Short mmCIF file of N, CA, C and O in Angstrom, two decimals:
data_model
loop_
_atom_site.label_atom_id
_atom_site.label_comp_id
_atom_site.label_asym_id
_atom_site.label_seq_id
_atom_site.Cartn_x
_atom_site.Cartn_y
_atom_site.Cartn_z
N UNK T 797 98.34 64.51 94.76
CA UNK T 797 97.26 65.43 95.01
C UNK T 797 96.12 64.74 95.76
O UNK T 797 95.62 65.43 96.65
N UNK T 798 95.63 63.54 95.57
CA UNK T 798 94.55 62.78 96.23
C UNK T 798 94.99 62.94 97.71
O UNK T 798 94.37 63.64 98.51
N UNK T 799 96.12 62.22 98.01
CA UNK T 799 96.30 62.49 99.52
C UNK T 799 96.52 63.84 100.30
O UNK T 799 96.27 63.98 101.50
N UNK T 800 97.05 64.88 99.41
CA UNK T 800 96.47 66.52 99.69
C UNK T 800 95.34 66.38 100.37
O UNK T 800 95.15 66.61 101.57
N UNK T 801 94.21 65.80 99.16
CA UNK T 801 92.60 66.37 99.43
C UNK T 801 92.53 65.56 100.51
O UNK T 801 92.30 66.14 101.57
N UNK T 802 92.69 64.18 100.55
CA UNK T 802 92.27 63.26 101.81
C UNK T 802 92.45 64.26 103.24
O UNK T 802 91.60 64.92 103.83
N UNK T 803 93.87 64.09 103.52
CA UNK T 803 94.40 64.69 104.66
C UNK T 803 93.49 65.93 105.09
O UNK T 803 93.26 66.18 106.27
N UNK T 804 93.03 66.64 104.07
CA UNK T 804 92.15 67.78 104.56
C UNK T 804 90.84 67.56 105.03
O UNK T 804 90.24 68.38 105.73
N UNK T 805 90.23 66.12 104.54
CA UNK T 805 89.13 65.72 105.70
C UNK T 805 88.67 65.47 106.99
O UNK T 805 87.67 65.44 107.70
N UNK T 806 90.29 65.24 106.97
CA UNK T 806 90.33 64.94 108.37
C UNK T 806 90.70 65.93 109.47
O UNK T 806 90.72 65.62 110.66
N UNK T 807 91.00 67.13 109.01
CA UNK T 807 91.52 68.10 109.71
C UNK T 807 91.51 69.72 109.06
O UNK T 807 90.78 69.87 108.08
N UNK T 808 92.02 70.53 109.38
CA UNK T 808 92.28 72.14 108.76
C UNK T 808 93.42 72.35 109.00
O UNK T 808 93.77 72.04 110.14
N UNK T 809 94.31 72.84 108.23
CA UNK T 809 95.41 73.92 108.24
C UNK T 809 95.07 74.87 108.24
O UNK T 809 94.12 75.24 107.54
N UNK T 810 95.89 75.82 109.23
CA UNK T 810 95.89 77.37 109.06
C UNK T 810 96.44 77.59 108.19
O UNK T 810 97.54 77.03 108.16
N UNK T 811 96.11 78.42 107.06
CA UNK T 811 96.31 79.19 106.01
C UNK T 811 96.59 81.13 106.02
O UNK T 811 96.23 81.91 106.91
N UNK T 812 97.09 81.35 105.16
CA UNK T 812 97.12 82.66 104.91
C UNK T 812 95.82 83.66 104.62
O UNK T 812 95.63 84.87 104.73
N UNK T 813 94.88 82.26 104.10
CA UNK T 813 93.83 82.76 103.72
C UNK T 813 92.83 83.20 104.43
O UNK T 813 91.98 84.08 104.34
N UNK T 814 93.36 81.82 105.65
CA UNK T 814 91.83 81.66 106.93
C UNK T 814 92.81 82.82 107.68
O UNK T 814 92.15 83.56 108.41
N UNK T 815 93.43 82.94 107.67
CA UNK T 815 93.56 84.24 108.73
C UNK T 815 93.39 85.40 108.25
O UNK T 815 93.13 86.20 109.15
N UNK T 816 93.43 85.89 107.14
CA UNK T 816 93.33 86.69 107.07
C UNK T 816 91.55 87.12 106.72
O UNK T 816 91.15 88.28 106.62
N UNK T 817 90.64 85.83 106.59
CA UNK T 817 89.42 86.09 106.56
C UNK T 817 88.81 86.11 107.90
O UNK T 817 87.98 86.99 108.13
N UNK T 818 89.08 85.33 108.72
CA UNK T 818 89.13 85.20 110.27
C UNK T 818 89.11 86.36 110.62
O UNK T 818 88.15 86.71 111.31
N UNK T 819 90.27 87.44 110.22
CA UNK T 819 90.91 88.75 111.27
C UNK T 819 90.72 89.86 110.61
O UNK T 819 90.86 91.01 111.00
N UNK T 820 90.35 89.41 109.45
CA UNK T 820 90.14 90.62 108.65
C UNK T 820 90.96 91.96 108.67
O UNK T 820 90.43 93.06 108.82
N UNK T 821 92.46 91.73 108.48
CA UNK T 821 93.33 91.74 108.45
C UNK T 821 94.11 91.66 107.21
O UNK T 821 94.01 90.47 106.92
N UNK T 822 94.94 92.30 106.18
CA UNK T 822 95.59 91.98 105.05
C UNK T 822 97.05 91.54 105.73
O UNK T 822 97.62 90.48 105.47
N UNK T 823 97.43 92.35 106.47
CA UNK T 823 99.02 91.65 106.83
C UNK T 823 99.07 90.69 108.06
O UNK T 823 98.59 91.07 109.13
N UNK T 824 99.50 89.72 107.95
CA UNK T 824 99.92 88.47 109.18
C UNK T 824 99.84 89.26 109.97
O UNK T 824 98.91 89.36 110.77
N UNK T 825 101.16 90.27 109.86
CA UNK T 825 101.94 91.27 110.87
C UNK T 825 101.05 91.54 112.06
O UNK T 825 101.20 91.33 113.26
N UNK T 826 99.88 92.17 111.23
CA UNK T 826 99.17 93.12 111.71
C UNK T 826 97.88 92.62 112.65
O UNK T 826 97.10 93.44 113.12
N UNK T 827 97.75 91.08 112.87
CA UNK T 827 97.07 90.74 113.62
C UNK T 827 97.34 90.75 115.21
O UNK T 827 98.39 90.59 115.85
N UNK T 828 96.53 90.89 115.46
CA UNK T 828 96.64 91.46 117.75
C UNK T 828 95.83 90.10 117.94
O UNK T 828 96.20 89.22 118.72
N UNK T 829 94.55 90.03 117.04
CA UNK T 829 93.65 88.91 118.25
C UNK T 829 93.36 87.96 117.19
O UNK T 829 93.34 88.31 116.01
N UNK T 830 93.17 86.95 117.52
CA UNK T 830 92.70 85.86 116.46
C UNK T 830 91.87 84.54 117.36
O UNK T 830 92.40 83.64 118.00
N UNK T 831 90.30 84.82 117.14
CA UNK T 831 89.72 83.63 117.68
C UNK T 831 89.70 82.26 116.26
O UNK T 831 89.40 82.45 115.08
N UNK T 832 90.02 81.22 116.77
CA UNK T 832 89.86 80.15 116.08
C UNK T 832 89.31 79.16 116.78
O UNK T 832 89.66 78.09 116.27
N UNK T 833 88.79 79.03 117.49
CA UNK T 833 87.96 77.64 118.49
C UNK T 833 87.09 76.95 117.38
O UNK T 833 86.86 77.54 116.32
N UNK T 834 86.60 75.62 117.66
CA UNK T 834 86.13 75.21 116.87
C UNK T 834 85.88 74.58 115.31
O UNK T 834 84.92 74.09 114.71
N UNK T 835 87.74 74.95 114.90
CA UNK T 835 87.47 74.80 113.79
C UNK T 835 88.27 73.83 113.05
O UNK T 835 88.78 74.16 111.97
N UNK T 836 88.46 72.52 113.58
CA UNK T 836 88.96 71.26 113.29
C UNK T 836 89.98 71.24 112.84
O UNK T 836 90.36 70.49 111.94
N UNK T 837 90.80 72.36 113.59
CA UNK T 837 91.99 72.69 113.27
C UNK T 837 93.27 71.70 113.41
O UNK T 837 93.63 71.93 114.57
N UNK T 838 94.15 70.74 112.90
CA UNK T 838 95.29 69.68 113.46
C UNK T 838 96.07 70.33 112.79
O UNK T 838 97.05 69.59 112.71
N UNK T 839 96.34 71.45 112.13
CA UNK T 839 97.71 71.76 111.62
C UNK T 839 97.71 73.18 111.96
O UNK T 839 96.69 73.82 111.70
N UNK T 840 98.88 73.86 112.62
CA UNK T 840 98.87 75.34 112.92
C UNK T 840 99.16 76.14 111.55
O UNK T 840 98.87 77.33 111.36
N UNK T 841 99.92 75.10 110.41
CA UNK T 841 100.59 75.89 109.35
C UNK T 841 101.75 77.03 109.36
O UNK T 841 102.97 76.89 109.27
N UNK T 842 100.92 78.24 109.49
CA UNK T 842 101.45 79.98 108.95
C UNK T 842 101.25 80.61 109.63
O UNK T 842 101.46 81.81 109.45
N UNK T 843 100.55 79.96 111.24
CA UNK T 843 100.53 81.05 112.09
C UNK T 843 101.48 81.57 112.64
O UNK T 843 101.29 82.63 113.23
N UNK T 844 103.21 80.80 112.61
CA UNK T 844 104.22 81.30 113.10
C UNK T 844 104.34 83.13 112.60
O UNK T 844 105.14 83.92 113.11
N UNK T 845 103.29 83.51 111.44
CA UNK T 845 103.87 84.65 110.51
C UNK T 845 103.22 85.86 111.47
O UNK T 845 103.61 87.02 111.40
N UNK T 846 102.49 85.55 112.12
CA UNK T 846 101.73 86.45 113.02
C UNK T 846 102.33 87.29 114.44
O UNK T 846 101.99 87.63 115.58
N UNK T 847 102.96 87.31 113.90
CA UNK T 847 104.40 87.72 114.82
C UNK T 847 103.93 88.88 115.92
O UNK T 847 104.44 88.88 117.04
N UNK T 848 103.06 89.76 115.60
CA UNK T 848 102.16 90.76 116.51
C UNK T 848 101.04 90.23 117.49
O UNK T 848 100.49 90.83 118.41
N UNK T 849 100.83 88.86 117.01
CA UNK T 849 99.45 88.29 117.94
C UNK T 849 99.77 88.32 119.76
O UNK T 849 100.73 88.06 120.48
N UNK T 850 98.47 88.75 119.94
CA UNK T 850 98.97 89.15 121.44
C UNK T 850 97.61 88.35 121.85
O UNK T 850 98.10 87.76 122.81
N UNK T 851 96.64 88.02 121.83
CA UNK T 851 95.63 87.13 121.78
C UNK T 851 95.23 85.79 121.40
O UNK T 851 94.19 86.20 120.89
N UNK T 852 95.17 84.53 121.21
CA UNK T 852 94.83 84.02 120.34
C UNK T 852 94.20 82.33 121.20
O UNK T 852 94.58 81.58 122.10
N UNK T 853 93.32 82.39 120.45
CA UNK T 853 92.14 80.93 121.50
C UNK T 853 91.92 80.26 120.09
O UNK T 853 91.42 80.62 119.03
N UNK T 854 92.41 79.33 120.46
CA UNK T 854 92.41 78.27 119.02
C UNK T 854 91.62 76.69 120.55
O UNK T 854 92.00 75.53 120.73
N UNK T 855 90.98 77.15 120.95
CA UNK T 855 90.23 75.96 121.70
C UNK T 855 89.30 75.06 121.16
O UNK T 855 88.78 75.50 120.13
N UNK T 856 88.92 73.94 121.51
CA UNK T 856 88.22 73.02 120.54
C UNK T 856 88.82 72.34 119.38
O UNK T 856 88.13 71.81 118.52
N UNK T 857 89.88 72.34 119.36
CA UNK T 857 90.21 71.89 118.37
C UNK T 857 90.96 70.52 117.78
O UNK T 857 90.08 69.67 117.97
N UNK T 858 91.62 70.11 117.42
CA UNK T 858 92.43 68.98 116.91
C UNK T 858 93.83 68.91 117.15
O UNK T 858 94.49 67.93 116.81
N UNK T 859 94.55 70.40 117.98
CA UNK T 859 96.07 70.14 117.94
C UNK T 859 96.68 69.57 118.64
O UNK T 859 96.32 69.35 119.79
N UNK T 860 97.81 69.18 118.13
CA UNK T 860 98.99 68.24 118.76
C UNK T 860 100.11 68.73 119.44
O UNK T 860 100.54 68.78 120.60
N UNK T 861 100.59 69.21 117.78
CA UNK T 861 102.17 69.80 118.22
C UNK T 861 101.74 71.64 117.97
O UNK T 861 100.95 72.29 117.28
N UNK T 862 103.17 72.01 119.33
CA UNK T 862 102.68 73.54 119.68
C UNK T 862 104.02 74.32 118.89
O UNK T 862 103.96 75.53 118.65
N UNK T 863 105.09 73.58 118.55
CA UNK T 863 106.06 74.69 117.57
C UNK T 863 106.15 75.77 116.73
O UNK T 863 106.98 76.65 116.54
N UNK T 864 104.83 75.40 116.17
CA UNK T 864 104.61 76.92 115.34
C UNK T 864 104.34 78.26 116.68
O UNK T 864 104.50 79.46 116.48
N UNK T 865 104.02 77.80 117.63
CA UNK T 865 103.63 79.03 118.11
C UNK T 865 104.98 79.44 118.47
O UNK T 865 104.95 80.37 119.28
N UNK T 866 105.54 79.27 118.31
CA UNK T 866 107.24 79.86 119.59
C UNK T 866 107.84 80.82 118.89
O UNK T 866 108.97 81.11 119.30
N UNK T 867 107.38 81.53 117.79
CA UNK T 867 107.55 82.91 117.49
C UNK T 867 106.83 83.92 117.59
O UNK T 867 107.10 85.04 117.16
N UNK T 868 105.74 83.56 118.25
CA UNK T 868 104.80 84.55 119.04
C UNK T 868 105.30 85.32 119.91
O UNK T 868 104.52 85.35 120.86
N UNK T 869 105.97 85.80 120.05
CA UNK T 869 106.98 86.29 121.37
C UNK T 869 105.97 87.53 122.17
O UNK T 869 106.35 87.86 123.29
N UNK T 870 104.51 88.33 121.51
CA UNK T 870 104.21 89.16 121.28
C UNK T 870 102.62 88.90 122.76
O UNK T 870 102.05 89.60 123.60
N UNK T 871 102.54 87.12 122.15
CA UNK T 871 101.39 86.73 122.67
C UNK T 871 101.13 86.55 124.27
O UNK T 871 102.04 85.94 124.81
N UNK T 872 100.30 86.87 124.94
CA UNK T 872 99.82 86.99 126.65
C UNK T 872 98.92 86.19 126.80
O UNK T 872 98.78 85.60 127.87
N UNK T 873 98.17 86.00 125.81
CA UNK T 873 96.88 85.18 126.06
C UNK T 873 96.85 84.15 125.22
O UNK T 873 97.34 84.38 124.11
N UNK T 874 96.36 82.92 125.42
CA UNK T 874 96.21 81.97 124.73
C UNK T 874 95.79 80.67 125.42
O UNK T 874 96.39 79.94 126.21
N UNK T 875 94.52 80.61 124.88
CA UNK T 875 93.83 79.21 124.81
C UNK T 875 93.84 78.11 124.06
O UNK T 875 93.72 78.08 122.84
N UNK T 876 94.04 76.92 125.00
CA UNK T 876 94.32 75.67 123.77
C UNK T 876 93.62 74.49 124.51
O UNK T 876 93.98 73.32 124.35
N UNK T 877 92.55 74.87 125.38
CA UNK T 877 91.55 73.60 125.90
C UNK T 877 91.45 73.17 125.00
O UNK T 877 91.77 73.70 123.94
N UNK T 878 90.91 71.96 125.14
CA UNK T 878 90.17 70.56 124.18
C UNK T 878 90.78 70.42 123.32
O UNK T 878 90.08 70.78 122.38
N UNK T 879 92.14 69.96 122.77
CA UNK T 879 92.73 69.93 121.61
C UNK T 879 93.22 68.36 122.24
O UNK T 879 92.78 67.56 123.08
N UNK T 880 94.40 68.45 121.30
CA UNK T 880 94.86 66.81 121.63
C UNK T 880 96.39 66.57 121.92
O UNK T 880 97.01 65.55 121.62
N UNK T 881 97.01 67.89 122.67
CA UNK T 881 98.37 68.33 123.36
C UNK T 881 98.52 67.73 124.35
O UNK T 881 97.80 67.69 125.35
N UNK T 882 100.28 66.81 123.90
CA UNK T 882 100.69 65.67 124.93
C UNK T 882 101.86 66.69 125.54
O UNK T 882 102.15 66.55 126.73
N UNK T 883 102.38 67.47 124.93
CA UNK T 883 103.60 68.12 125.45
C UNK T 883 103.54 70.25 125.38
O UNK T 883 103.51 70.99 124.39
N UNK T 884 103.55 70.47 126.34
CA UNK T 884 103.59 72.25 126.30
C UNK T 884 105.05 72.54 126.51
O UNK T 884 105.23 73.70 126.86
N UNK T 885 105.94 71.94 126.42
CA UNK T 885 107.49 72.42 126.01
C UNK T 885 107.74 73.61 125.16
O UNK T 885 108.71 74.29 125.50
N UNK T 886 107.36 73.83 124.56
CA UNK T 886 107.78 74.60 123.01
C UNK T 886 106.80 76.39 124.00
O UNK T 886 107.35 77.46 123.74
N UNK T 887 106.17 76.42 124.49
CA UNK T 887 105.38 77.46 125.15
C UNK T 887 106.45 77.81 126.36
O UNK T 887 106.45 79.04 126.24
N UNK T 888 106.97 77.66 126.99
CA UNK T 888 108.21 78.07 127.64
C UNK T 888 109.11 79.25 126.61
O UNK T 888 109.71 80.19 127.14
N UNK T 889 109.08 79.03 125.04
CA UNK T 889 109.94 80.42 124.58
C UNK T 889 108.77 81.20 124.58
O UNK T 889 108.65 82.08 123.73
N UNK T 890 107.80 80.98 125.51
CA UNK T 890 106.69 82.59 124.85
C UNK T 890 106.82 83.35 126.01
O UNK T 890 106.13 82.98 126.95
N UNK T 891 107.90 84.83 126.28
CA UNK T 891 108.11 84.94 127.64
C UNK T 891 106.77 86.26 127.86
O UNK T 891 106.49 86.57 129.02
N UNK T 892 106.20 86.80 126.95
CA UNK T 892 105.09 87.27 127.12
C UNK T 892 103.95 86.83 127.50
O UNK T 892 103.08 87.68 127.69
N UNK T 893 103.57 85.15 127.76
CA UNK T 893 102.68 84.89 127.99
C UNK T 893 102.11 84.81 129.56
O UNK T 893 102.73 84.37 130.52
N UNK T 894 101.16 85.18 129.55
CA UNK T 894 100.36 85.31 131.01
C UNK T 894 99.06 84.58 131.41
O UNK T 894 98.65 84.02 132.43
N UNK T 895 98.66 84.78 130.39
CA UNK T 895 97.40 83.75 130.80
C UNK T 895 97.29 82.20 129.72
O UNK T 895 96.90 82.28 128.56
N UNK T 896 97.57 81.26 130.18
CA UNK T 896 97.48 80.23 129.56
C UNK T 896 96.28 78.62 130.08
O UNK T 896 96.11 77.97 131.11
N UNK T 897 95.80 78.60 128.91
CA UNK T 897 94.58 77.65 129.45
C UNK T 897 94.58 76.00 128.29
O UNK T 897 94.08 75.88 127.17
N UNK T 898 95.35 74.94 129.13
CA UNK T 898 95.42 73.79 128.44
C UNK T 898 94.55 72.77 129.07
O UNK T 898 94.81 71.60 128.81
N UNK T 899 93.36 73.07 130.02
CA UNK T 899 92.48 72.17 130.22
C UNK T 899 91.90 71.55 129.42
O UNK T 899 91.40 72.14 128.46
N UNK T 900 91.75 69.79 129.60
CA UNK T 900 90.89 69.21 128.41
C UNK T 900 91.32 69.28 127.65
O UNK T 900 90.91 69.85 126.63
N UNK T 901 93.07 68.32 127.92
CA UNK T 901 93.86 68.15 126.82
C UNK T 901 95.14 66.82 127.19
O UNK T 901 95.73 67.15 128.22
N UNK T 902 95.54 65.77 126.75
CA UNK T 902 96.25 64.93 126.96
C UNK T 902 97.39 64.83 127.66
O UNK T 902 97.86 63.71 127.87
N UNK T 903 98.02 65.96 128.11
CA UNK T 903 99.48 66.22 128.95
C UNK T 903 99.19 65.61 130.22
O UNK T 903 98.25 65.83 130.98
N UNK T 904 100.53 64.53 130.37
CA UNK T 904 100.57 63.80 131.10
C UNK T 904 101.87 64.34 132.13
O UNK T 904 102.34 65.48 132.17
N UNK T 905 102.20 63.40 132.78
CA UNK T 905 103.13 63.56 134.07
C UNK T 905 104.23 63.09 133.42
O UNK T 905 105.30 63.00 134.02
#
């Protein structure tokens, strides 16, 4: 349990909870837009459950790895400036997406 609490200093998981206080929203399902910028986010968690998100700007933040998103199939928009993304591989299964913004972020050649 100590290293639970530690790990959470250093970062946020998305939760069931923060989204649904975020979106104000009771079902995952049922979310379209979800701003999260800013919020020292390094773990995506449960957002794979959001299966309707057609929006979503998680900019500013702490992320790495993009796998949870690749069941978004739903999503067009999405921001992921300033995070700490070495690889956008896993964003290739999002064939809905249209506008994508990874400026001010580690991906290399």
């Amino acid at each position: 349990m100590g290293d639970a609490e530690q790990k959470d200093l250093h970062g946020t998981k998305i939760t069931k909870q923060l989204l649904k206080s975020q979106s104000g929203e009771f079902d995952l399902e049922s979310i379209r837009i979800l701003k999260l910028q800013n919020c020292d986010i390094d773990n995506l968690g449960c957002i794979s459950e959001c299966i309707g998100l057609e929006r979503l700007d998680l900019s500013e933040n702490d992320i790495s790895l993009l796998q949870a998103l690749t069941s978004l199939k739903q999503l067009c928009f999405l921001n992921l400036s300033a995070n700490r993304i070495t690889n956008i591989d896993p964003l290739r299964e999002l064939e809905s997406l249209q506008t994508l913004n990874v400026a001010g972020n580690l991906i290399g050649r």
